Short mmCIF file of C-alpha atoms in Angstrom, two decimals:
data_model
loop_
_atom_site.label_atom_id
_atom_site.label_comp_id
_atom_site.label_asym_id
_atom_site.label_seq_id
_atom_site.Cartn_x
_atom_site.Cartn_y
_atom_site.Cartn_z
CA SER T 1 131.70 103.10 83.68
CA GLN T 2 128.37 104.54 82.69
CA GLN T 3 126.36 102.86 80.05
CA GLY T 4 123.86 105.63 79.41
CA GLU T 5 124.63 109.29 78.95
CA GLU T 6 122.03 111.99 78.73
CA ASP T 7 122.05 115.12 76.65
CA PRO T 8 121.69 117.97 77.39
CA GLN T 9 122.90 118.08 80.95
CA ALA T 10 120.45 120.90 81.67
CA LEU T 11 117.34 122.24 79.93
CA SER T 12 115.28 125.41 80.73
CA ILE T 13 111.94 125.95 79.01
CA GLN T 14 108.62 127.78 79.52
CA GLU T 15 105.40 126.07 80.56
CA GLY T 16 103.61 124.72 77.61
CA GLU T 17 106.68 124.01 75.55
CA ASN T 18 107.91 120.52 74.77
CA ALA T 19 111.14 119.13 76.36
CA THR T 20 113.28 116.60 74.66
CA MET T 21 116.06 114.68 76.42
CA ASN T 22 118.36 112.21 74.74
CA CYS T 23 120.28 109.22 76.00
CA SER T 24 123.07 107.34 74.33
CA TYR T 25 124.48 103.98 75.44
CA LYS T 26 127.43 101.89 74.48
CA THR T 27 126.49 98.16 74.36
CA SER T 28 123.54 96.02 73.37
CA ILE T 29 120.49 96.23 75.59
CA ASN T 30 117.29 94.29 76.29
CA ASN T 31 115.41 97.33 77.34
CA LEU T 32 115.88 101.00 78.40
CA GLN T 33 114.11 102.77 81.23
CA TRP T 34 113.54 106.41 82.07
CA TYR T 35 113.27 107.67 85.63
CA ARG T 36 112.42 111.08 87.18
CA GLN T 37 113.99 112.53 90.35
CA ASN T 38 112.39 115.51 92.06
CA SER T 39 114.86 117.59 94.15
CA GLY T 40 115.84 115.80 97.34
CA ARG T 41 113.77 112.66 96.58
CA GLY T 42 114.36 109.18 95.27
CA LEU T 43 113.93 108.19 91.61
CA VAL T 44 110.60 107.28 90.24
CA HIS T 45 110.08 104.99 87.26
CA LEU T 46 108.38 106.63 84.22
CA ILE T 47 108.50 104.19 81.31
CA LEU T 48 110.27 101.10 79.94
CA ILE T 49 110.94 100.43 76.26
CA ARG T 50 112.06 97.09 74.98
CA SER T 51 114.80 96.60 72.43
CA ASN T 52 112.30 95.47 69.82
CA GLU T 53 110.13 98.54 70.27
CA ARG T 54 110.68 101.85 68.48
CA GLU T 55 108.29 104.11 70.31
CA LYS T 56 106.14 104.14 73.39
CA HIS T 57 103.70 106.58 74.91
CA SER T 58 102.46 107.22 78.41
CA GLY T 59 100.31 110.26 78.93
CA ARG T 60 102.42 113.33 77.94
CA LEU T 61 105.52 111.18 77.62
CA ARG T 62 106.87 109.79 74.42
CA VAL T 63 110.00 107.59 74.33
CA THR T 64 111.76 106.49 71.13
CA LEU T 65 114.48 103.94 70.83
CA ASP T 66 116.94 103.56 68.01
CA THR T 67 119.02 100.48 68.54
CA SER T 68 121.14 101.03 65.42
CA LYS T 69 122.28 104.37 66.79
CA LYS T 70 122.24 103.17 70.44
CA SER T 71 120.12 106.10 71.45
CA SER T 72 116.85 106.97 73.01
CA SER T 73 114.83 110.18 73.49
CA LEU T 74 112.24 111.26 76.03
CA LEU T 75 109.74 113.84 74.95
CA ILE T 76 107.54 115.59 77.44
CA THR T 77 104.77 117.52 75.67
CA ALA T 78 102.97 120.58 77.01
CA SER T 79 105.32 120.85 79.97
CA ARG T 80 104.20 121.98 83.36
CA ALA T 81 106.09 123.55 86.26
CA ALA T 82 105.60 120.25 88.08
CA ASP T 83 107.72 118.53 85.47
CA THR T 84 110.77 120.32 86.92
CA ALA T 85 113.06 117.49 87.90
CA SER T 86 116.11 115.49 86.82
CA TYR T 87 115.47 112.74 84.27
CA PHE T 88 117.73 109.65 83.99
CA CYS T 89 117.90 106.85 81.46
CA ALA T 90 118.90 103.44 82.68
CA THR T 91 120.08 100.42 80.65
CA ASP T 92 120.39 96.87 81.56
CA ALA T 93 123.68 95.22 81.84
CA PHE T 94 124.35 91.49 82.38
CA SER T 95 127.50 90.60 84.27
CA GLY T 96 128.44 88.26 87.14
CA GLY T 97 125.46 86.08 86.25
CA TYR T 98 122.84 88.78 87.03
CA ASN T 99 121.12 91.75 85.51
CA LYS T 100 121.94 95.25 86.65
CA LEU T 101 120.64 98.71 85.82
CA ILE T 102 123.22 101.27 84.82
CA PHE T 103 122.20 104.91 85.11
CA GLY T 104 123.34 107.93 83.15
CA ALA T 105 124.27 111.30 84.70
CA GLY T 106 120.76 112.77 84.03
CA THR T 107 119.30 115.88 82.44
CA ARG T 108 118.07 118.63 84.79
CA LEU T 109 114.86 120.06 83.49
CA ALA T 110 113.56 123.46 84.67
CA VAL T 111 110.06 124.50 83.52
CA HIS T 112 109.24 128.15 84.27
CA PRO T 113 105.67 129.35 84.75
CA ASN A 1 102.63 99.56 101.98
CA ALA A 2 105.49 101.82 103.10
CA GLY A 3 107.52 100.88 99.97
CA VAL A 4 111.32 101.27 100.45
CA THR A 5 112.36 103.05 103.63
CA GLN A 6 115.80 104.29 104.54
CA THR A 7 117.30 105.51 107.76
CA PRO A 8 118.79 107.87 108.68
CA LYS A 9 117.84 110.69 106.30
CA PHE A 10 121.00 112.66 107.22
CA GLN A 11 124.29 111.62 108.84
CA VAL A 12 127.69 113.35 109.53
CA LEU A 13 130.59 111.17 110.24
CA LYS A 14 134.28 111.79 111.01
CA THR A 15 136.90 110.06 108.95
CA GLY A 16 137.48 106.61 110.23
CA GLN A 17 134.15 106.12 111.85
CA SER A 18 131.93 103.23 110.84
CA MET A 19 128.17 103.13 110.43
CA THR A 20 125.27 101.20 108.90
CA LEU A 21 122.69 102.62 106.52
CA GLN A 22 119.46 100.85 106.92
CA CYS A 23 117.15 99.85 104.07
CA ALA A 24 113.88 97.93 104.32
CA GLN A 25 111.11 97.15 101.85
CA ASP A 26 107.66 95.57 102.54
CA MET A 27 106.83 94.49 98.96
CA ASN A 28 108.38 91.05 99.18
CA HIS A 29 110.86 92.02 96.55
CA GLU A 30 113.73 89.59 95.87
CA TYR A 31 116.16 92.10 94.31
CA MET A 32 117.64 94.95 96.30
CA SER A 33 120.45 97.35 95.51
CA TRP A 34 122.47 100.26 96.81
CA TYR A 35 123.47 103.26 94.76
CA ARG A 36 125.40 106.37 95.50
CA GLN A 37 124.67 109.63 93.73
CA ASP A 38 127.31 112.31 93.28
CA PRO A 39 126.93 115.53 91.30
CA GLY A 40 127.37 114.96 87.60
CA MET A 41 127.90 111.27 88.04
CA GLY A 42 124.39 109.85 88.02
CA LEU A 43 123.82 106.77 90.13
CA ARG A 44 126.54 104.21 90.62
CA LEU A 45 125.79 100.74 91.84
CA ILE A 46 127.55 99.75 94.98
CA HIS A 47 126.25 96.34 95.96
CA TYR A 48 123.13 94.29 95.04
CA SER A 49 121.29 91.28 96.23
CA VAL A 50 119.09 88.84 94.24
CA GLY A 51 117.67 87.24 97.33
CA ALA A 52 118.27 86.41 100.97
CA GLY A 53 121.79 85.19 101.50
CA ILE A 54 122.97 86.31 98.00
CA THR A 55 124.96 89.49 97.44
CA ASP A 56 127.39 90.72 94.88
CA GLN A 57 129.50 93.73 94.07
CA GLY A 58 128.47 96.54 91.71
CA GLU A 59 130.63 99.26 90.13
CA VAL A 60 131.98 100.90 93.27
CA PRO A 61 132.01 98.37 96.13
CA ASN A 62 135.31 99.36 97.86
CA GLY A 63 134.77 100.55 101.39
CA TYR A 64 131.28 99.10 101.76
CA ASN A 65 129.86 95.81 102.99
CA VAL A 66 126.41 94.36 102.69
CA SER A 67 124.47 91.39 103.94
CA ARG A 68 121.01 90.03 103.25
CA SER A 69 119.81 87.86 106.06
CA THR A 70 116.07 88.57 105.31
CA THR A 71 114.05 89.42 102.22
CA GLU A 72 113.01 92.72 103.77
CA ASP A 73 116.35 94.18 104.89
CA PHE A 74 119.46 95.15 103.08
CA PRO A 75 121.85 97.17 105.25
CA LEU A 76 124.96 98.94 103.88
CA ARG A 77 127.96 99.21 106.17
CA LEU A 78 130.66 101.71 105.82
CA LEU A 79 133.76 100.14 107.42
CA SER A 80 135.96 103.20 107.89
CA ALA A 81 134.42 106.35 106.50
CA ALA A 82 136.45 108.54 104.09
CA PRO A 83 135.67 112.01 102.70
CA SER A 84 135.27 110.35 99.29
CA GLN A 85 132.26 108.60 100.61
CA THR A 86 130.37 111.86 101.04
CA SER A 87 127.36 111.25 98.87
CA VAL A 88 123.65 110.58 98.70
CA TYR A 89 122.87 106.97 99.08
CA PHE A 90 119.72 105.30 97.62
CA CYS A 91 118.37 101.87 98.24
CA ALA A 92 116.18 100.36 95.62
CA SER A 93 114.22 97.12 95.20
CA SER A 94 112.39 95.24 92.42
CA THR A 95 110.40 92.06 92.06
CA ASP A 96 113.40 90.00 90.92
CA SER A 97 116.58 90.39 89.02
CA SER A 98 114.91 90.55 85.63
CA SER A 99 115.93 93.66 83.81
CA TYR A 100 112.30 94.27 82.74
CA ASN A 101 111.28 95.19 86.25
CA GLU A 102 111.04 98.73 87.45
CA GLN A 103 113.05 99.59 90.45
CA PHE A 104 111.42 101.25 93.52
CA PHE A 105 113.66 103.73 95.30
CA GLY A 106 113.91 104.86 98.84
CA PRO A 107 114.07 108.62 99.77
CA GLY A 108 117.86 108.49 100.23
CA THR A 109 120.42 109.08 102.97
CA ARG A 110 122.59 112.17 102.75
CA LEU A 111 126.02 111.33 104.21
CA THR A 112 128.83 113.77 104.96
CA VAL A 113 132.23 112.60 106.00
CA LEU A 114 134.47 115.19 107.51
#
C-alpha cells in the first residue's frame, strides 16, 4: 500500500507562475523526500526534510512539512519550461528490520512557455 | 562514475519466458533496490538488498527473484513472465539502509510481456 499520495495528479501552469504540489501520508515518518522524474528517465533526488523540520529551501524549491496533518508541500517558484516533469514524494517505512522508501503516485507538472 | 546502470533499456517477452534485468552501480553503495512503475501507481518496491548476500522482499515480490553476490550488482530475475509484469523497472542505490540517504536511480528498463 502507498504511504504517500500526491495532489493534484496533474498541474498545468505558465512559465513564471508558482507550482504547488501536496503530499499526504498515513503513518509516522523520520523524514520525507521529494524526487523529480523527467519523461523516460529515472528519478532524481530534490530535497529531504526531517520530521523535526517545518520548512526547507533549495534554490527555487520550498518544502514544508506538517507532521500533525501528515502532509508536505513542494513549491516551485518562478517556474520554467524545464521544470516540466513528474514529482514524487517518498516517505520512510521501517519493516522487516530495515528502512524502505515508499513512493506516492506523483504529480505531473506541465509548464508552458 | 557511471552511477547506476541498467540493461537492457527495452525488452519484449512472450508469456512464460524468463529473463534477467541487470543493474550495476560503481559508487560502492551498500543498499540497492528494484522498483516497478505503472501508470497512476507510482513506484512500488519489489526487492531490496542491504549488502552483499542479504536480500529481502518489498511490496510486490511475487514472480521475481534477486540475488546480491557482489556490492556492485543486483540482478532481477523474472521466472516466468506474465502480461501483468509489463512495466518500467528501476534500480536504485544508496549509501546504506539509513532512511536519510537519497537514492540514486538508473535510467530504467521498459518491459513488455505479450
